[in-house]
Short mmCIF file of C-alpha atoms in Angstrom, two decimals:
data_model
loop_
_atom_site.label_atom_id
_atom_site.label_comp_id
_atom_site.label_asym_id
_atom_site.label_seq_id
_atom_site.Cartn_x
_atom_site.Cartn_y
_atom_site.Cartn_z
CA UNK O 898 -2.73 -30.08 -11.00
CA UNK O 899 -1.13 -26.55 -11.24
CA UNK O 900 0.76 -25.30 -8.50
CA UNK O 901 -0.55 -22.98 -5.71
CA UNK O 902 -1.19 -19.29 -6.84
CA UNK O 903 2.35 -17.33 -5.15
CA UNK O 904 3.49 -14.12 -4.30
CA UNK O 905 7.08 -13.13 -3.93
CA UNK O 906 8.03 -9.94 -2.31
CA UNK O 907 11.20 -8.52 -3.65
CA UNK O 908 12.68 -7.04 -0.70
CA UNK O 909 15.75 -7.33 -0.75
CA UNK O 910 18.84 -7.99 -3.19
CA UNK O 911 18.74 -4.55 -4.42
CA UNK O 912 20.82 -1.92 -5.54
CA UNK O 913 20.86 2.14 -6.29
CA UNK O 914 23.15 4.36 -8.28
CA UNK O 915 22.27 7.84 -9.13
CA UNK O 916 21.29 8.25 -12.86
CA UNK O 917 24.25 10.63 -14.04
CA UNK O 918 26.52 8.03 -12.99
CA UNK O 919 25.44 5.13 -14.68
CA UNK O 920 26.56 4.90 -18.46
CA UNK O 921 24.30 2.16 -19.76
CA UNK O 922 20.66 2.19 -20.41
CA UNK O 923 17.78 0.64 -19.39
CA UNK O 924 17.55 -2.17 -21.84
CA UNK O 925 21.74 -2.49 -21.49
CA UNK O 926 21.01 -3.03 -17.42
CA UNK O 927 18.45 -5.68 -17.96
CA UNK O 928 20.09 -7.28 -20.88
CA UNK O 929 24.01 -7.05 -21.56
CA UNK O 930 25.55 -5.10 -18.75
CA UNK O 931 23.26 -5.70 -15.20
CA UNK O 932 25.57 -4.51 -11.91
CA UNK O 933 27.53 -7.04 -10.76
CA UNK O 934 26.54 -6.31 -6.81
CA UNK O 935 27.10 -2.67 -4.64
CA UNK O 936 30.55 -1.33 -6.28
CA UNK O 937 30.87 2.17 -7.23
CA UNK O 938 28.59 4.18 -8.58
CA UNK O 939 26.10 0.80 -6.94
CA UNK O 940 25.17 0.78 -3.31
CA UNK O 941 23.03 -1.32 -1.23
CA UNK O 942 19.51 -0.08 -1.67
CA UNK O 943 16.37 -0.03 0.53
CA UNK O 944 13.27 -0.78 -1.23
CA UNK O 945 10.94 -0.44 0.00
CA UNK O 946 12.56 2.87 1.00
CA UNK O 947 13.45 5.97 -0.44
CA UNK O 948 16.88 7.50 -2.49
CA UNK O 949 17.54 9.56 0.79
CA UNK O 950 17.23 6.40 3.08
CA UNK O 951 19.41 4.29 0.94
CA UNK O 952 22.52 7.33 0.58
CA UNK O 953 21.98 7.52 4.47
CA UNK O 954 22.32 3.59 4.89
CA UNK O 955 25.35 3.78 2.73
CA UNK O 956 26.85 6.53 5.00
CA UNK O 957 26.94 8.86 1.91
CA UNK O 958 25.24 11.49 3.52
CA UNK O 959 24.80 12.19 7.81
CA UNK O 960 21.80 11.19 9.49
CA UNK O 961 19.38 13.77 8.98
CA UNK O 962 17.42 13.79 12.54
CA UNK O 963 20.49 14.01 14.50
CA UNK O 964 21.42 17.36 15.41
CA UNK O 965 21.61 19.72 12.29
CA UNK O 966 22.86 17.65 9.99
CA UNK O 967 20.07 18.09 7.88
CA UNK O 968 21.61 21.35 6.82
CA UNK O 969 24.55 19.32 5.63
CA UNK O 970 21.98 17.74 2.80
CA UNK O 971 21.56 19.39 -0.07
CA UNK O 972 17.80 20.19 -0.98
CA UNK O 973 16.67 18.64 -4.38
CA UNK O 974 16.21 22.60 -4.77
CA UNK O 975 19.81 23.61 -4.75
CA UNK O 976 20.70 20.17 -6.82
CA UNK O 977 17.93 19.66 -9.03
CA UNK O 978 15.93 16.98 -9.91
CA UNK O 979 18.40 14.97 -11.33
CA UNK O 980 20.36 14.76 -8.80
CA UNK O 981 17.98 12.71 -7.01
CA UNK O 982 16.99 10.34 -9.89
CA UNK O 983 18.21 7.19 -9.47
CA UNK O 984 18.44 3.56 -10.71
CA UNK O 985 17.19 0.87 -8.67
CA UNK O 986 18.35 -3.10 -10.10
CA UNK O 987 17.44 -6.51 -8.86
CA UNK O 988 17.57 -9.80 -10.15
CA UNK O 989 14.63 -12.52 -9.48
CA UNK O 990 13.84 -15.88 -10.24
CA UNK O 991 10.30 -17.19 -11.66
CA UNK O 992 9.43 -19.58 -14.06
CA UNK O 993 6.03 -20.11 -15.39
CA UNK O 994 4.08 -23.72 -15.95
CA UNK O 995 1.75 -23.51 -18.71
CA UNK O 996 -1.21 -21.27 -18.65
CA UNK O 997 0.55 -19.60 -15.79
CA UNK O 998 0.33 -15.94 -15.37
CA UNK O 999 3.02 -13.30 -13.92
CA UNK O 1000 2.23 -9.63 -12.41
CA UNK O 1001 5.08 -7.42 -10.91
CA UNK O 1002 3.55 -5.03 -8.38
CA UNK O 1003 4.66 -1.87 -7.52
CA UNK O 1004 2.29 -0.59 -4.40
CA UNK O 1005 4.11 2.43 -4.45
CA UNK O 1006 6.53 4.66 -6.42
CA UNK O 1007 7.57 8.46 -5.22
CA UNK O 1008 7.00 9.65 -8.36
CA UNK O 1009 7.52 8.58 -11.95
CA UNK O 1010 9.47 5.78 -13.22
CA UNK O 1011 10.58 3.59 -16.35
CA UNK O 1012 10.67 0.23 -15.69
CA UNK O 1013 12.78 -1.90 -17.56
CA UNK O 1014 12.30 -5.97 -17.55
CA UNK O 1015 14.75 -8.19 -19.64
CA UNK O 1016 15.01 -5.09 -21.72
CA UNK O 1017 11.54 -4.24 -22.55
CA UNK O 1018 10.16 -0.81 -21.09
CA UNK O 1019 7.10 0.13 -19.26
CA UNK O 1020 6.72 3.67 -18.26
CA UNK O 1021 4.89 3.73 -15.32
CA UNK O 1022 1.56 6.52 -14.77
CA UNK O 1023 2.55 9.48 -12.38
CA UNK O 1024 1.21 10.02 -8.56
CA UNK O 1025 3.37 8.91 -5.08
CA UNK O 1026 0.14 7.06 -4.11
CA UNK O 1027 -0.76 4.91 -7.21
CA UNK O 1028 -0.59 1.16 -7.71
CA UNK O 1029 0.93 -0.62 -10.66
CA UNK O 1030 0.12 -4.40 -11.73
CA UNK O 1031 1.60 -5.35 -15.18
CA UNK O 1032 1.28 -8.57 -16.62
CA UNK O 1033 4.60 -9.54 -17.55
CA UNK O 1034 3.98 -12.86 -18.34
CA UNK O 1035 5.47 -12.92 -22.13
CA UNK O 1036 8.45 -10.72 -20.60
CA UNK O 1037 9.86 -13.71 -18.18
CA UNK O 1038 12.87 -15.58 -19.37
CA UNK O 1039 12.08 -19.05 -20.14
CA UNK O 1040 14.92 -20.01 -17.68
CA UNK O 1041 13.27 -18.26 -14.64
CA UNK O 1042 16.31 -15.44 -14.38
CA UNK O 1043 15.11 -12.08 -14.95
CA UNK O 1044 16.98 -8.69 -14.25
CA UNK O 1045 14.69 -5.87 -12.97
CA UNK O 1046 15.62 -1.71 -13.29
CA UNK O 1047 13.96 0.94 -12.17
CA UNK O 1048 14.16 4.77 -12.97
CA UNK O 1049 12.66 6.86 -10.49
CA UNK O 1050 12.05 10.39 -10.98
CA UNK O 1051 11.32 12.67 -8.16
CA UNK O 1052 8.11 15.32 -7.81
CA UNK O 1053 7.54 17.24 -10.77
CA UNK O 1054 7.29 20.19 -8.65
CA UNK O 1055 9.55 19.21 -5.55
CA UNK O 1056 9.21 23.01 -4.61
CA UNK O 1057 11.78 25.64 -2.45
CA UNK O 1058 12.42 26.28 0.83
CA UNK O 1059 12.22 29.56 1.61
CA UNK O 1060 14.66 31.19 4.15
CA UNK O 1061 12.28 31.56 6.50
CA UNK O 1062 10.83 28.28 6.53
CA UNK O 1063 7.00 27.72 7.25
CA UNK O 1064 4.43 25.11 6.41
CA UNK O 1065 5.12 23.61 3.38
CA UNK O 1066 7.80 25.72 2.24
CA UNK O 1067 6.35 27.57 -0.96
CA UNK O 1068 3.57 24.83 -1.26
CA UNK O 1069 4.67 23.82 -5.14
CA UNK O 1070 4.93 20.06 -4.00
CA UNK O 1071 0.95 20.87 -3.55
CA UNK O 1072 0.27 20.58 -7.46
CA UNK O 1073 1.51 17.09 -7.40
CA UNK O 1074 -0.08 14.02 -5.89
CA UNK O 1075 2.57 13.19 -3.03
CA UNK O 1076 2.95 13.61 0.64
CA UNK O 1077 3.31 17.49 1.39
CA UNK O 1078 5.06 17.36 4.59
CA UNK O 1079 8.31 16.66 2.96
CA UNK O 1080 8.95 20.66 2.07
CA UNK O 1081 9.21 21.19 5.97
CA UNK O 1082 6.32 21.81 8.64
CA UNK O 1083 6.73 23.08 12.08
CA UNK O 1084 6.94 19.44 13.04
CA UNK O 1085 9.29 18.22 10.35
CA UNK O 1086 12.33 19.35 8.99
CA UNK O 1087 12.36 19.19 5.10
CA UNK O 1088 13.27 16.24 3.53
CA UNK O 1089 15.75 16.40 1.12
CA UNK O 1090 15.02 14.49 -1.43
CA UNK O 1091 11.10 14.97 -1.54
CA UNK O 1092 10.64 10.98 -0.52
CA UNK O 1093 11.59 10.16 -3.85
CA UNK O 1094 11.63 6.17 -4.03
CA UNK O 1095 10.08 2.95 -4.58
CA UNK O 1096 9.00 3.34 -0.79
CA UNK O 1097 6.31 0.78 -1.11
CA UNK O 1098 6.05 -3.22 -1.40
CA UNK O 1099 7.33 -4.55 -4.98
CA UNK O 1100 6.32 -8.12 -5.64
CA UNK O 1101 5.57 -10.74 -8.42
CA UNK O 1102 2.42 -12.96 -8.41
CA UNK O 1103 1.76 -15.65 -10.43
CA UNK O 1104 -1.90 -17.12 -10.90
CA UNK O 1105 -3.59 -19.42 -13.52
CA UNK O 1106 -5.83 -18.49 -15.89
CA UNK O 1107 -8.03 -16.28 -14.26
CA UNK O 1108 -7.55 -13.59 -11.35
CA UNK O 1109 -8.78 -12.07 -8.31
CA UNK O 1110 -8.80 -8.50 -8.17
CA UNK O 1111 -9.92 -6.30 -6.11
CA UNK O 1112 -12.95 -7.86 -3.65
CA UNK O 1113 -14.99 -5.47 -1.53
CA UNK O 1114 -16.22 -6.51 1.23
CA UNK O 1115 -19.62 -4.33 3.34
CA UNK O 1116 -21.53 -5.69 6.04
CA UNK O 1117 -25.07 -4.45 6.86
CA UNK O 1118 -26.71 -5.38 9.96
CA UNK O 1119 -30.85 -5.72 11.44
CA UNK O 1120 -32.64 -6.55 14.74
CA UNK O 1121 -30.46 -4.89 16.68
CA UNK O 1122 -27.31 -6.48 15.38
CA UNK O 1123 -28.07 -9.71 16.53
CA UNK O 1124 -28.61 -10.41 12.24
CA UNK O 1125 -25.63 -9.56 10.37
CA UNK O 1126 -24.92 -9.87 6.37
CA UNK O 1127 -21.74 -9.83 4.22
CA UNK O 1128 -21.69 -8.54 1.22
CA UNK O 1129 -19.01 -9.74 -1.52
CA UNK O 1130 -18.47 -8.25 -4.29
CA UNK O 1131 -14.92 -8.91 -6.59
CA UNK O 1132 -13.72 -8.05 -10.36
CA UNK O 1133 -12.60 -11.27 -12.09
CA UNK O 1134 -9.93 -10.87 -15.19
CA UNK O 1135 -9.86 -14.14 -17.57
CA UNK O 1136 -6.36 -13.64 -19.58
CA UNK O 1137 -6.91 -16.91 -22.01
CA UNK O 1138 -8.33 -17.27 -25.35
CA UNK O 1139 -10.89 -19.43 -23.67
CA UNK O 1140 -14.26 -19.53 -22.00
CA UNK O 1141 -13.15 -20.27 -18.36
CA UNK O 1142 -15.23 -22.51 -16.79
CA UNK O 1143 -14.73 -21.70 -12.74
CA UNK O 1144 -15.52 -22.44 -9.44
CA UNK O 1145 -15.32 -19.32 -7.10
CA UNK O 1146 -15.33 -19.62 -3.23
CA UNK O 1147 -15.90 -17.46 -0.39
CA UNK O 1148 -14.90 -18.71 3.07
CA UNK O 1149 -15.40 -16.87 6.60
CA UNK O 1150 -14.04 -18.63 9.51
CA UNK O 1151 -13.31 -16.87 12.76
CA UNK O 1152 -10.36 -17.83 15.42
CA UNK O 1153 -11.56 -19.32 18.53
CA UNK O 1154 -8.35 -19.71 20.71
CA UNK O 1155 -4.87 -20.98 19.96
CA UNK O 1156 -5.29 -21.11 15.88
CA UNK O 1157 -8.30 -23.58 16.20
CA UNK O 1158 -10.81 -21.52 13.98
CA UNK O 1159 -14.19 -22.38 12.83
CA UNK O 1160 -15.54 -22.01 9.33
CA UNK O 1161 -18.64 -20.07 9.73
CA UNK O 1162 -19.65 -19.76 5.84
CA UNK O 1163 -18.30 -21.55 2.79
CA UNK O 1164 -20.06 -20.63 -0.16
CA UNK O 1165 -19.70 -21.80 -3.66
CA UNK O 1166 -20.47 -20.87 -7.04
CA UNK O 1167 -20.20 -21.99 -10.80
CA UNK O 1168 -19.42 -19.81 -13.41
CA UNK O 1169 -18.33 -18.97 -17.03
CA UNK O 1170 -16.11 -15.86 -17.99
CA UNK O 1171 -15.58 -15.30 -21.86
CA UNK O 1172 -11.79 -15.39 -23.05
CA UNK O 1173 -9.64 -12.17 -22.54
CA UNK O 1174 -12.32 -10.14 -20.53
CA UNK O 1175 -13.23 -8.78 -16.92
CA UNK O 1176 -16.41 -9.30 -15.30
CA UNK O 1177 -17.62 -8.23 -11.61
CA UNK O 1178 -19.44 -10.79 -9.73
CA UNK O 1179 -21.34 -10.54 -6.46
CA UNK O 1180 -21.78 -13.48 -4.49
CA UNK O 1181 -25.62 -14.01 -2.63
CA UNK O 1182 -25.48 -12.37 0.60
CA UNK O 1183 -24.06 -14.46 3.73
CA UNK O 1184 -25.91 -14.23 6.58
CA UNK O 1185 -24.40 -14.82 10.44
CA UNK O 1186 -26.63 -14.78 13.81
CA UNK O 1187 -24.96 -12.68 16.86
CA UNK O 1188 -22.04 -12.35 15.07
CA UNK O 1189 -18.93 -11.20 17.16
CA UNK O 1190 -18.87 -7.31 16.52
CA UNK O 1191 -15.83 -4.98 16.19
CA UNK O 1192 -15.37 -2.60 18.64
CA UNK O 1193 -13.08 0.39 19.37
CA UNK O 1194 -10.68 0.48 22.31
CA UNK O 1195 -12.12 0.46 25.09
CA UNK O 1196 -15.55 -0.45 24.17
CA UNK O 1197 -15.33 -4.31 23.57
CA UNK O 1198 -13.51 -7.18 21.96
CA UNK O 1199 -12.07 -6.18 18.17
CA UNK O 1200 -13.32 -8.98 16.57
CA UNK O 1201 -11.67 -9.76 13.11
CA UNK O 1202 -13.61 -12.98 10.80
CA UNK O 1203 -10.60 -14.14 8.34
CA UNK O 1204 -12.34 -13.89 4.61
CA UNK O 1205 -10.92 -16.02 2.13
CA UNK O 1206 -12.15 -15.54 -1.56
CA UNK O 1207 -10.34 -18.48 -3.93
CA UNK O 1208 -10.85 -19.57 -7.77
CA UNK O 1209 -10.48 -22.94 -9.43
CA UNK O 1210 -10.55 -23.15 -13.22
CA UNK O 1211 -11.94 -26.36 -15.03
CA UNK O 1212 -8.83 -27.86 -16.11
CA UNK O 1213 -6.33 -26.34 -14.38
CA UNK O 1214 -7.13 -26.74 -10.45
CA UNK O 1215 -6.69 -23.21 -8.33
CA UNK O 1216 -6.23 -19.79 -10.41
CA UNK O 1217 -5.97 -17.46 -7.62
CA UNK O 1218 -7.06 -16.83 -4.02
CA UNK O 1219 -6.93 -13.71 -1.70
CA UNK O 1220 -7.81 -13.35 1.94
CA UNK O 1221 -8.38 -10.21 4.54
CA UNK O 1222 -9.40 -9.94 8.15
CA UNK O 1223 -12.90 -8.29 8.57
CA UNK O 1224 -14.96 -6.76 11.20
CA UNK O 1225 -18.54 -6.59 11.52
CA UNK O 1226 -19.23 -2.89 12.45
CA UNK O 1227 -21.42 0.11 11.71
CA UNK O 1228 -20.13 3.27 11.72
CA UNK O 1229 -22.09 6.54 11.83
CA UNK O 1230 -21.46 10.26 11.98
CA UNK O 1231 -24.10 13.10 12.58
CA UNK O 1232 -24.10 16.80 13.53
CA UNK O 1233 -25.92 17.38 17.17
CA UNK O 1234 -28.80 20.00 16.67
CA UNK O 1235 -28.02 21.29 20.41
CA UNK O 1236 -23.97 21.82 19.99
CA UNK O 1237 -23.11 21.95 16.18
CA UNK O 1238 -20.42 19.35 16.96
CA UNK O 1239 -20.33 16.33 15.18
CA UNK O 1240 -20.82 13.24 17.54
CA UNK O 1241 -20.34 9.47 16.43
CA UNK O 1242 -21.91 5.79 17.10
CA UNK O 1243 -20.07 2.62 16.81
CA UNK O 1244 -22.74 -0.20 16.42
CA UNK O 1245 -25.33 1.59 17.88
CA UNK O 1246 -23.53 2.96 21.18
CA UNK O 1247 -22.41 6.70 21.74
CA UNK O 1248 -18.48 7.08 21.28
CA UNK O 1249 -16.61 9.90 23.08
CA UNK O 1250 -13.75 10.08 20.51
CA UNK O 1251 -10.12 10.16 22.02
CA UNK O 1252 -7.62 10.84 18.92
CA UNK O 1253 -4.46 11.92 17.31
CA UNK O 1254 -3.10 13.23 14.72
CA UNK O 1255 -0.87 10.77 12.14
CA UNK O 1256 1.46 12.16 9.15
CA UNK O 1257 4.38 9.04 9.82
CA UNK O 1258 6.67 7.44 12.06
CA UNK O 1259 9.72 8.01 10.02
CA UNK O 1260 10.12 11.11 7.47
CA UNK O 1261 12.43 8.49 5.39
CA UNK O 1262 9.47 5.80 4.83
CA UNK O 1263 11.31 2.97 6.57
CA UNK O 1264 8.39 1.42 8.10
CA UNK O 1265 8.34 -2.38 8.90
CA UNK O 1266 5.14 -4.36 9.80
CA UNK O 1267 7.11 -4.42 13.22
CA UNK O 1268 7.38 -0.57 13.37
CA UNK O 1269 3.64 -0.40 12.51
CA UNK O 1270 2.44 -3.06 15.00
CA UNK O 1271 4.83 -0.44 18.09
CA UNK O 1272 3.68 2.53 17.13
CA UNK O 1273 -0.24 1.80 16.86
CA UNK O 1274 -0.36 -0.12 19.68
CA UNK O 1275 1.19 2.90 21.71
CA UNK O 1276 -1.92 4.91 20.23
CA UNK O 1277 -4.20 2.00 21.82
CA UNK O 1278 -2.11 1.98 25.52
CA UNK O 1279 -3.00 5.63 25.41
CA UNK O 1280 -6.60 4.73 25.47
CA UNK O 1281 -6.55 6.42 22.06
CA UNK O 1282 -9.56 4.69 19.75
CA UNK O 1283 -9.54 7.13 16.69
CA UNK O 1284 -6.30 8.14 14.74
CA UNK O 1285 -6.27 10.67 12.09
CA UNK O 1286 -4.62 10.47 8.94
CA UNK O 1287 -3.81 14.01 7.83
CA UNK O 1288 -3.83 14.89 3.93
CA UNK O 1289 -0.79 16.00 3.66
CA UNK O 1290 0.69 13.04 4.80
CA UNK O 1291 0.93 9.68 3.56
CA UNK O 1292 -2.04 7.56 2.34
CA UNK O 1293 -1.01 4.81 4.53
CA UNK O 1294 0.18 1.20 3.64
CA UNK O 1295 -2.13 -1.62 4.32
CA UNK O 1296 -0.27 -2.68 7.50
CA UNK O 1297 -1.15 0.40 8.89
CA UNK O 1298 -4.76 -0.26 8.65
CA UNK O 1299 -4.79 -3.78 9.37
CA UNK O 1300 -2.88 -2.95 12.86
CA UNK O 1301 -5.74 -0.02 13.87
CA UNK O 1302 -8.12 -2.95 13.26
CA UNK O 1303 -6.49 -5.31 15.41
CA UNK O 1304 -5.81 -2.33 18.21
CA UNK O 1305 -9.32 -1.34 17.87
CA UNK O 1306 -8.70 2.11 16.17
CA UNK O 1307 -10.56 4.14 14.47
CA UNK O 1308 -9.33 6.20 10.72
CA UNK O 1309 -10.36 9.38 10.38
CA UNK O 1310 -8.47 9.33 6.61
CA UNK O 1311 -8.06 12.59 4.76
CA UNK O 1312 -6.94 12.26 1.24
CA UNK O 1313 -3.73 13.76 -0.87
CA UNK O 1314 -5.46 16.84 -1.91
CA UNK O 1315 -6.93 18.22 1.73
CA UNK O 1316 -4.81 19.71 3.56
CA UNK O 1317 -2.75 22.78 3.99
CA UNK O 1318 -0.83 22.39 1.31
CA UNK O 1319 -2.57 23.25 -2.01
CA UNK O 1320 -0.10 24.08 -4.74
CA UNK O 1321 -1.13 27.70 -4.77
CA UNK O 1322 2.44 28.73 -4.85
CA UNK O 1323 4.16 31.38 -2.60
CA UNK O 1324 1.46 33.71 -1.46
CA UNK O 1325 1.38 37.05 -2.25
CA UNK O 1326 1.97 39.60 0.56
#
């Protein structure tokens, strides 16, 4: 029997250097010469985080939200880009069984990078806000020690400030697909370094055979929500050279009170994928009787079913599983004919929206699960039930969301390129 499917977050154990200080390459750092722990030019680095949160941990620069010491940082403008590309190391352990398969995640990287494993390179896609999974499997050292660098590269166009300030400074951080607060705002000082970072999670996963990616989850709902029906729908990616014969599950159970839960649906299904290929599969509807319905502050109970998708592969025993908390809710939006306002229904009932606006909670992206759990459910003691997410700020992490679920908040989410901020350049007088 294979071992369980695992994830290992790599949060900590890191270091940071700035490039023009480091004398080896890449494939030296992850091969011959790795740093030996946080001696000069190496410091302790947060990750996730950004370069400006980890020089400000390391006392190399002053705080920048106390007093003025901002102006005490100098702007990647003044500097240049370089000066705020920097290495990031770190050393894990994983060793694979056989037909065992390794990803290393990156949720997150401010905004280009090479990535260097046991001396091979990967050069990572552009964009603040993009995801990378690469299959790293036939990179691992056999032992299970493998050395990990990073470069990151800030914006392409990280923009200047111009002496007068404004919104957005002269906008150029507009053309590239980042946050667009960080040239200044009338809220926010500029941030030096643009964000530049891995300032999202970083992790490995290993599965069998076959994996999980991706599952969407929509619920549709009739007689007056007393019938409710889930709709599953999830890519699966066979990496073998052989037809995988598998057995994929979906499970809903809901908590009742102290961690007892009850399994409401377990459905199962047999099915063949072809060697080295993706295929999409939708499972048959699931259908639940007066299910418990989400509702916003204020309104009701925000009830969350736990949704657990897993894979077994003839042969091997589990590939992969993934889970998520759901809510059964409908959501509408329409324009009123008498007003020209636009009015909303949650499940059927009028909603008098009571809102704010979100960019962050920290202009240096240090942002626990902890942090996110405080600051949402001060939105929700408010008697807030909507919260929107402004385009030029970030496009949140997924603890963000889960936490206006379990608060009973409403997203109003605006994308990267809404906003103010457009990448039109300094306008012309």
């Amino acid at each position: 029997m294979a071992e369980q499917p695992r994830k290992i977050t790599l949060d900590s154990g890191w270091v940071a250097a700035r490039s023009t200080e480091v004398q080896f390459t890449g494939t030296q750092l992850t091969t011959t010469h790795p740093p030996t722990g946080p001696t000069s030019p190496w410091m302790e680095a947060l990750v996730p985080g950004t370069v400006l949160g980890t020089l400000v941990k390391n006392k190399a620069v002053p705080d920048p939200f106390y007093g003025l010491q901002n102006e005490h940082i100098i702007d990647i403008a003044d500097s240049g880009r370089e000066y705020y590309t920097f290495w990031f190391f770190t050393a894990f352990h994983c060793k694979l069984s056989s037909d065992e398969h390794c990803d290393l995640n990156f949720r997150g990287i401010n905004y280009s990078a090479d990535v260097y494993l046991n001396g091979h390179e990967i050069v990572l896609p552009k964009g603040m806000f993009r995801r990378h999974s690469l299959d790293v499997t036939d990179i691992l050292h056999p032992d299970g020690t493998n050395l990990l660098a990073v470069l990151v590269h800030p914006p392409d166009h990280p923009g200047r400030i111009p002496p007068e300030g404004g919104q957005g400074g002269d906008h150029e951080i507009g053309k590239d697909v980042a946050t667009q607060y960080v040239e200044g705002w009338d809220w926010m000082a500029p941030i030096r370094d643009r964000n530049t970072g891995i300032w999202d999670e970083v992790s490995i996963s290993v599965t069998g055979p076959v994996k999980i990616i991706d599952p969407h989850l929509v619920s549709t709902f009739s007689d007056d929500y007393k019938r409710a029906y889930l709709h599953t729908t999830t890519e699966l990616e066979n990496r073998s050279s052989w037809t995988a014969e598998c057995s994929l599950s979906v499970q809903v159970t809901t908590e009742l009170e102290d961690s007892i839960c009850l399994v409401e649906h377990l459905q199962t299904q047999n099915l063949s994928i072809p060697a080295k290929s993706r295929v999409q599969y939708t499972f048959p509807e699931l259908f639940f009787s007066e299910p418990n319905l989400w509702w916003p502050n204020g309104m009701g109970k925000q009830s969350l079913y736990n949704v657990v998708i897993s894979i077994d592969v003839k042969g091997f025993g589990e590939s992969d599983s993934w889970s998520h908390h759901f809510g059964f809710r409908k959501i509408e939006s329409y324009i009123d004919d008498a007003t020209g306002g636009r009015l909303f229904k949650v499940n059927g009932e009028p909603i008098f929206i009571r809102g704010g606006n979100w960019i962050l909670s920290d202009g240096l992206l240090r942002l626990s699960k902890k942090r996110y759990n405080t600051d949402i459910k001060f939105h929700a003691d408010m008697n807030f039930n909507m919260i929107r997410c402004w385009g030029g700020g970030l496009a949140e992490r997924p603890e963000f969301y889960h936490y206006c679920d379990y608060y009973g908040l409403l997203v109003w989410q605006e994308f990267w390129i809404t906003g103010d901020v457009d990448g039109r350049g300094v306008p012309s007088i």
